[in-house]
PDB file of C-alpha atoms in Angstrom:
ATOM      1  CA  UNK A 201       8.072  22.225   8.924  1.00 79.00           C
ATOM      2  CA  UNK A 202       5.452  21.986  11.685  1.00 90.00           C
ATOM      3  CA  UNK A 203       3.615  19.102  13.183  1.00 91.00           C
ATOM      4  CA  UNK A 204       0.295  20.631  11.319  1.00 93.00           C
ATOM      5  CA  UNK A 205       1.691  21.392   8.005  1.00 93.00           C
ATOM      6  CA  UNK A 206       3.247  17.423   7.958  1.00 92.00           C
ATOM      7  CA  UNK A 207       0.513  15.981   8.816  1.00 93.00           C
ATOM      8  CA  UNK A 208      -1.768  17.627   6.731  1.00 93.00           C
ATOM      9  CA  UNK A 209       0.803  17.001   3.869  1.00 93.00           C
ATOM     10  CA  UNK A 210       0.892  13.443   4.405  1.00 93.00           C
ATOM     11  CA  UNK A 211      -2.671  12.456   5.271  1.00 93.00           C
ATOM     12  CA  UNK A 212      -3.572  11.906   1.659  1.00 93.00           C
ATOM     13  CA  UNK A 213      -1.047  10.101   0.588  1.00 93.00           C
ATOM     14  CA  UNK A 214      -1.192   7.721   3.586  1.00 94.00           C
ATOM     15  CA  UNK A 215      -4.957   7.142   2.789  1.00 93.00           C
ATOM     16  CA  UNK A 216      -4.028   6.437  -0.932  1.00 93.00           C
ATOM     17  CA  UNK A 217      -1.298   4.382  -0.069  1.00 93.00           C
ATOM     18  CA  UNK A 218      -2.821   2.504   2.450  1.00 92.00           C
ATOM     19  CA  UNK A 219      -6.049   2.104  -0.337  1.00 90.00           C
ATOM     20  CA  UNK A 220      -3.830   0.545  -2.712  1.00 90.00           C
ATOM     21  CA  UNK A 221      -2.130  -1.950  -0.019  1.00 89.00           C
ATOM     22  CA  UNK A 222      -5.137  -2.906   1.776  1.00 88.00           C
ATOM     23  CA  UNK A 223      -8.201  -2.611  -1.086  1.00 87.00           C
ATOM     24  CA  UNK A 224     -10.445  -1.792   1.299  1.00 87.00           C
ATOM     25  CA  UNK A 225     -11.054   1.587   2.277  1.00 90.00           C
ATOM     26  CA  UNK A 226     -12.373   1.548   5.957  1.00 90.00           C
ATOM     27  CA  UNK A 227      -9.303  -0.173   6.529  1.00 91.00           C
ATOM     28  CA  UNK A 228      -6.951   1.990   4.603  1.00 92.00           C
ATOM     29  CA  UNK A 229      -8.618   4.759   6.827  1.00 94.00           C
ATOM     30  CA  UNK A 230      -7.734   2.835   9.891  1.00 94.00           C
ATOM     31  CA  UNK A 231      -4.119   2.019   8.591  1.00 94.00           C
ATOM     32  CA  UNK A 232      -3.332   5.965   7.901  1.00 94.00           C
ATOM     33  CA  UNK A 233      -4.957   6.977  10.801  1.00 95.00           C
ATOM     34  CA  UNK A 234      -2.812   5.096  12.808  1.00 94.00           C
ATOM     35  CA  UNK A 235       0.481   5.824  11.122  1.00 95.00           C
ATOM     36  CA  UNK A 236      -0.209   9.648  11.439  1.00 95.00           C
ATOM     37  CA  UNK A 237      -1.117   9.513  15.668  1.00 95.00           C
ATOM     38  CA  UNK A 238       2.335   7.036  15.615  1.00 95.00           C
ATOM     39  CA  UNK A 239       4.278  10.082  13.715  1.00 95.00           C
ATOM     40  CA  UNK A 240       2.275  13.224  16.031  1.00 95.00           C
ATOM     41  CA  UNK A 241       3.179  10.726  19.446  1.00 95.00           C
ATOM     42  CA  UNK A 242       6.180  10.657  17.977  1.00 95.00           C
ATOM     43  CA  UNK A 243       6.913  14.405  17.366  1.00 94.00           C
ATOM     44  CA  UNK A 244       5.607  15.435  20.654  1.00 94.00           C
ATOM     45  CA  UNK A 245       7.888  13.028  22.742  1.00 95.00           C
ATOM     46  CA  UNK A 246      10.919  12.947  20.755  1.00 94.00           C
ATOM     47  CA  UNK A 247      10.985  15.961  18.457  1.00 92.00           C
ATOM     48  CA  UNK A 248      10.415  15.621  14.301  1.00 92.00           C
ATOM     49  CA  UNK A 249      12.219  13.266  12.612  1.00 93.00           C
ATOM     50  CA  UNK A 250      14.664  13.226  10.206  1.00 92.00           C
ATOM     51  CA  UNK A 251      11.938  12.285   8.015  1.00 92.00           C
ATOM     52  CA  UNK A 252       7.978  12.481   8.515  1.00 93.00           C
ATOM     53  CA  UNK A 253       7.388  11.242   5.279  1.00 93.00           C
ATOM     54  CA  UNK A 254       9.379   8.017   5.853  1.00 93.00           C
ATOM     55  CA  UNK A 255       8.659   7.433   9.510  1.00 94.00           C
ATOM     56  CA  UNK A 256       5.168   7.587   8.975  1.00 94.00           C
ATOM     57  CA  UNK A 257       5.076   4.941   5.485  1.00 95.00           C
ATOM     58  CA  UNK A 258       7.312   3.064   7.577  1.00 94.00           C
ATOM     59  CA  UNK A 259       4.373   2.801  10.417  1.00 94.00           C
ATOM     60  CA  UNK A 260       1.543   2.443   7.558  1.00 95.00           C
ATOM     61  CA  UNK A 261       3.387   0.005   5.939  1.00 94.00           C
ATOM     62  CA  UNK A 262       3.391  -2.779   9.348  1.00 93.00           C
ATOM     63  CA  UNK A 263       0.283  -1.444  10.086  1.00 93.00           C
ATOM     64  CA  UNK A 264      -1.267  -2.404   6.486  1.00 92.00           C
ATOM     65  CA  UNK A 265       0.990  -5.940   7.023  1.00 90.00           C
ATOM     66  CA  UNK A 266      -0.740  -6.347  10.288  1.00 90.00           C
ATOM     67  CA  UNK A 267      -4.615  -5.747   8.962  1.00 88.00           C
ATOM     68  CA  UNK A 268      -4.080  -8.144   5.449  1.00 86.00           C
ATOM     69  CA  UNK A 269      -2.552 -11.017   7.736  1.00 82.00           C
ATOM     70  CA  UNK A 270      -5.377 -10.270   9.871  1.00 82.00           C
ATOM     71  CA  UNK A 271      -8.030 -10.422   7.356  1.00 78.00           C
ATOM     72  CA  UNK A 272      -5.882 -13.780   5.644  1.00 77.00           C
ATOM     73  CA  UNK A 273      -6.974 -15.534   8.914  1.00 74.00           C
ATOM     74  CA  UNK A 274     -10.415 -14.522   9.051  1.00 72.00           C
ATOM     75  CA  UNK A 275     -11.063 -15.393   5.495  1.00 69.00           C
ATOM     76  CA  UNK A 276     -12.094 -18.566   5.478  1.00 69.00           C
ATOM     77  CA  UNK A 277     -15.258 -17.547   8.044  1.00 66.00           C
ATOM     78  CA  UNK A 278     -15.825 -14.989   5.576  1.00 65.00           C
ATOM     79  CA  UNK A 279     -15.921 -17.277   2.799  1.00 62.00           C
ATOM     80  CA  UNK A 280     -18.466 -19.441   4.913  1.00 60.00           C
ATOM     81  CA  UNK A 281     -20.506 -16.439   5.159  1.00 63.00           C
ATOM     82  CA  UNK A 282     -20.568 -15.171   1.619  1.00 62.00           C
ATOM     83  CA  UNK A 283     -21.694 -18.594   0.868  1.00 61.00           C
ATOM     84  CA  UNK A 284     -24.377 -18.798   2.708  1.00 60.00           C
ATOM     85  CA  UNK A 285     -25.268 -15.596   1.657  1.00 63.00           C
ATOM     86  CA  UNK A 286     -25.280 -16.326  -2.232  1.00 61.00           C
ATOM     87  CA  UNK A 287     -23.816 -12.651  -2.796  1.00 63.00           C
ATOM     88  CA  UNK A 288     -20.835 -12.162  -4.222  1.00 63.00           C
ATOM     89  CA  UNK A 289     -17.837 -10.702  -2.143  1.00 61.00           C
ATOM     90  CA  UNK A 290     -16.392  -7.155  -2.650  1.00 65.00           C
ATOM     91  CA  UNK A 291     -13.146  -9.004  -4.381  1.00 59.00           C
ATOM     92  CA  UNK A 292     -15.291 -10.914  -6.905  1.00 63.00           C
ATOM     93  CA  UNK A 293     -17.227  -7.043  -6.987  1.00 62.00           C
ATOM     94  CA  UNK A 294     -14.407  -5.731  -8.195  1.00 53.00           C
ATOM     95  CA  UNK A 295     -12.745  -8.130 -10.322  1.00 49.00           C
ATOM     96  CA  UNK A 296     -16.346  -7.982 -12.532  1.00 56.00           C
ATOM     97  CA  UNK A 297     -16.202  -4.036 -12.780  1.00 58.00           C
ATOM     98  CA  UNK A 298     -14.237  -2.267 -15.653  1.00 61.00           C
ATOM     99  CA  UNK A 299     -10.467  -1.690 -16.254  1.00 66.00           C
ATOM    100  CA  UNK A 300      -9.954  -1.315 -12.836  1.00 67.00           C
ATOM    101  CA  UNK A 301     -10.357  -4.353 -11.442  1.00 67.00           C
ATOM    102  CA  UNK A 302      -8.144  -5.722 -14.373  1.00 75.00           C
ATOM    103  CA  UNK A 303      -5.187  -3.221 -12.534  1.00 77.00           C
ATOM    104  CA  UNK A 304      -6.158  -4.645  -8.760  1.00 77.00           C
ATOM    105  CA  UNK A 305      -5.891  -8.195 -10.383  1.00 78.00           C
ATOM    106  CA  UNK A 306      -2.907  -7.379 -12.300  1.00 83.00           C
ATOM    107  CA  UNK A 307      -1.256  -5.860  -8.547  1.00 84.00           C
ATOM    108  CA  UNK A 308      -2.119  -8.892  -6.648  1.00 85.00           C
ATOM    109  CA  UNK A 309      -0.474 -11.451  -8.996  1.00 88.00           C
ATOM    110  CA  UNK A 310       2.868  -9.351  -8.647  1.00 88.00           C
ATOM    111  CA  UNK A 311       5.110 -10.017  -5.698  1.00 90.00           C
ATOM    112  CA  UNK A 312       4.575  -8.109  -2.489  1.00 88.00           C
ATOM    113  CA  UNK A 313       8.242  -5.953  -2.755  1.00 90.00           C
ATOM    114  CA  UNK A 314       7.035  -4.770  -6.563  1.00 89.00           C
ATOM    115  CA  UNK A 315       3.326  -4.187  -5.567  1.00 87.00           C
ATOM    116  CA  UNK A 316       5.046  -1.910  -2.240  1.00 88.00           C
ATOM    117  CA  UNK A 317       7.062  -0.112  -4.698  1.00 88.00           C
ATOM    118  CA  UNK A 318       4.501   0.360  -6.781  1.00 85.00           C
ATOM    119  CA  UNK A 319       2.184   1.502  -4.128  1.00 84.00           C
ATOM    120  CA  UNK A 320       4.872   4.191  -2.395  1.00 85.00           C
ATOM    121  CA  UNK A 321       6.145   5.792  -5.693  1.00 83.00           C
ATOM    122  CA  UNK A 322       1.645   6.266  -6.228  1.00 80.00           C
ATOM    123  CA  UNK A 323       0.825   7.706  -2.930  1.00 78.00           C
ATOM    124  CA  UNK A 324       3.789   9.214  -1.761  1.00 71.00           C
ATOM    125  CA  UNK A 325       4.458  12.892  -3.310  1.00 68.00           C
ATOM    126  CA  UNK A 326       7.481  13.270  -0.765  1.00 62.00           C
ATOM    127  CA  UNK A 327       9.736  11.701  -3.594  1.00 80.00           C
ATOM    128  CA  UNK A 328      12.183   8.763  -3.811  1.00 86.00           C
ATOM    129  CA  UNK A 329      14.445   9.144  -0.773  1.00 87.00           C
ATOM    130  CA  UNK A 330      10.950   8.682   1.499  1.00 86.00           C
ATOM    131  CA  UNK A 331      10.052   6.081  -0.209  1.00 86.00           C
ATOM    132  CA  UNK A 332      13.159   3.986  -0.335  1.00 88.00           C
ATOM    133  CA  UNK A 333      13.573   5.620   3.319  1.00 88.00           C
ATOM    134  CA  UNK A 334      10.125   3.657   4.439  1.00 86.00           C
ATOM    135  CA  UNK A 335      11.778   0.523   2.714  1.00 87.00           C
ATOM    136  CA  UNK A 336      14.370   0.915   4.263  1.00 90.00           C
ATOM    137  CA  UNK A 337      16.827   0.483   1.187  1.00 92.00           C
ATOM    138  CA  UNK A 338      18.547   2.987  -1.299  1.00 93.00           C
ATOM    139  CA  UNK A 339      17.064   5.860  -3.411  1.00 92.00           C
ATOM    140  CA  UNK A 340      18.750   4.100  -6.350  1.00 94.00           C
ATOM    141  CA  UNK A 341      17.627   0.480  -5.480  1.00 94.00           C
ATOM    142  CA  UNK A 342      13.984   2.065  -4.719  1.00 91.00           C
ATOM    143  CA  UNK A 343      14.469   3.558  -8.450  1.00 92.00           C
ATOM    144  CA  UNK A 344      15.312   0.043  -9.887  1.00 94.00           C
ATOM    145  CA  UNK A 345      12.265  -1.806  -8.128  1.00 92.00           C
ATOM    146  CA  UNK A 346      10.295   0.680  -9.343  1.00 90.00           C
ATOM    147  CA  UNK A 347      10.983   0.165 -13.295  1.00 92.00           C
ATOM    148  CA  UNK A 348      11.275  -3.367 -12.680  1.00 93.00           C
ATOM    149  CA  UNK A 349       7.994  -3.625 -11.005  1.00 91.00           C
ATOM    150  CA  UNK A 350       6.679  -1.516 -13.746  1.00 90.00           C
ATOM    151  CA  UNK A 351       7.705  -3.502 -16.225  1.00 92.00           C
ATOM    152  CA  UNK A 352       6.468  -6.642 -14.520  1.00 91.00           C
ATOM    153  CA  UNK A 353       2.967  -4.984 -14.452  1.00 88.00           C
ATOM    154  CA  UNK A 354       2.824  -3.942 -17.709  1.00 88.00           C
ATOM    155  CA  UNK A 355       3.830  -7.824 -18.778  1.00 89.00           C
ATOM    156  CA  UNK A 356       0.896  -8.812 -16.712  1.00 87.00           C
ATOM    157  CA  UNK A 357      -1.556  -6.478 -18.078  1.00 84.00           C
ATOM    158  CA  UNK A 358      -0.430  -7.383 -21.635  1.00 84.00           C
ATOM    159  CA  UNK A 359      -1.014 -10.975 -21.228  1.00 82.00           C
ATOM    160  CA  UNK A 360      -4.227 -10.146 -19.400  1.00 70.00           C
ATOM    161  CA  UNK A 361      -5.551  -8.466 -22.598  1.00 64.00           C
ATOM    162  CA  UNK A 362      -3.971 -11.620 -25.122  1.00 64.00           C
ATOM    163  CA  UNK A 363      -1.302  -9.962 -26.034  1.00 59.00           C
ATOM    164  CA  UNK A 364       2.363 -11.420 -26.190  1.00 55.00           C
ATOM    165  CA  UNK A 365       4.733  -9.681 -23.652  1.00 50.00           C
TER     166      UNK A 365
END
């Protein structure tokens, strides 16, 4: 596989990953952007790696880390703002719109390791071993978070919707 071919390849699922992690999609832009000149500075100084796929969810996952503690700290003068304002934020946006703010909600109340399975095994085509590769754990433990977080999500969404789990 060539530089081109991987990085065309893996620029979609990057953005979609980094969509789901981040919720916003300048950002998620930003985030795969990044993690895609990380994996071509990469390949041109060191050769391909073992795995593009991984290296490059690896970088987009910090990267995403970085930009939500980021925007955690500038929340409150957001807050301020949108008050002043009197218009609701994009969170409470989405929240109000159909079934899929119901599925963001559901996401956020899970914890972070099921919501980054959940995320990888969505925007990563590359399979299992990339995605437990980027976590840096097993193909069969990655397999495992991923029913459990599953599970965990459907829970959530069942009691969302008043019905027992």
């Amino acid at each position: 596989m060539d530089l081109e071919t991987a990085v065309a390849g893996l620029a979609p699922q990057l953005l979609r990953y980094a969509l789901g992690r981040t919720g916003d999609a300048a950002l998620a832009e930003e985030v795969a952007q990044d993690a895609l000149a990380a994996l071509v500075e990469r390949w041109r100084r060191h050769g391909a790696p073992d795995c593009p796929a991984a290296f490059a969810f690896a970088v987009a996952r910090r990267r995403a880390g970085r930009a939500l503690l980021r925007r955690r700290l500038l929340a409150p003068l957001q807050l301020l703002r949108e008050a002043a304002s009197g218009v609701p934020g994009p969170e409470e946006s989405a929240a109000a719109r159909s079934e899929l703010g119901l599925v963001v909600a559901a996401l956020r109340r899970l914890p972070g390791r099921d919501r980054e399975a959940l995320l990888l095994a969505a925007a990563n085509d590359a399979g299992t071993a990339a995605a437990a590769a980027a976590l840096r754990i097993s193909p069969p433990a990655f397999k495992m978070r991923l029913h459990r977080a599953r599970h965990r999500l459907k829970q959530l969404l069942e009691e969302r919707d008043g019905h027992p789990p």
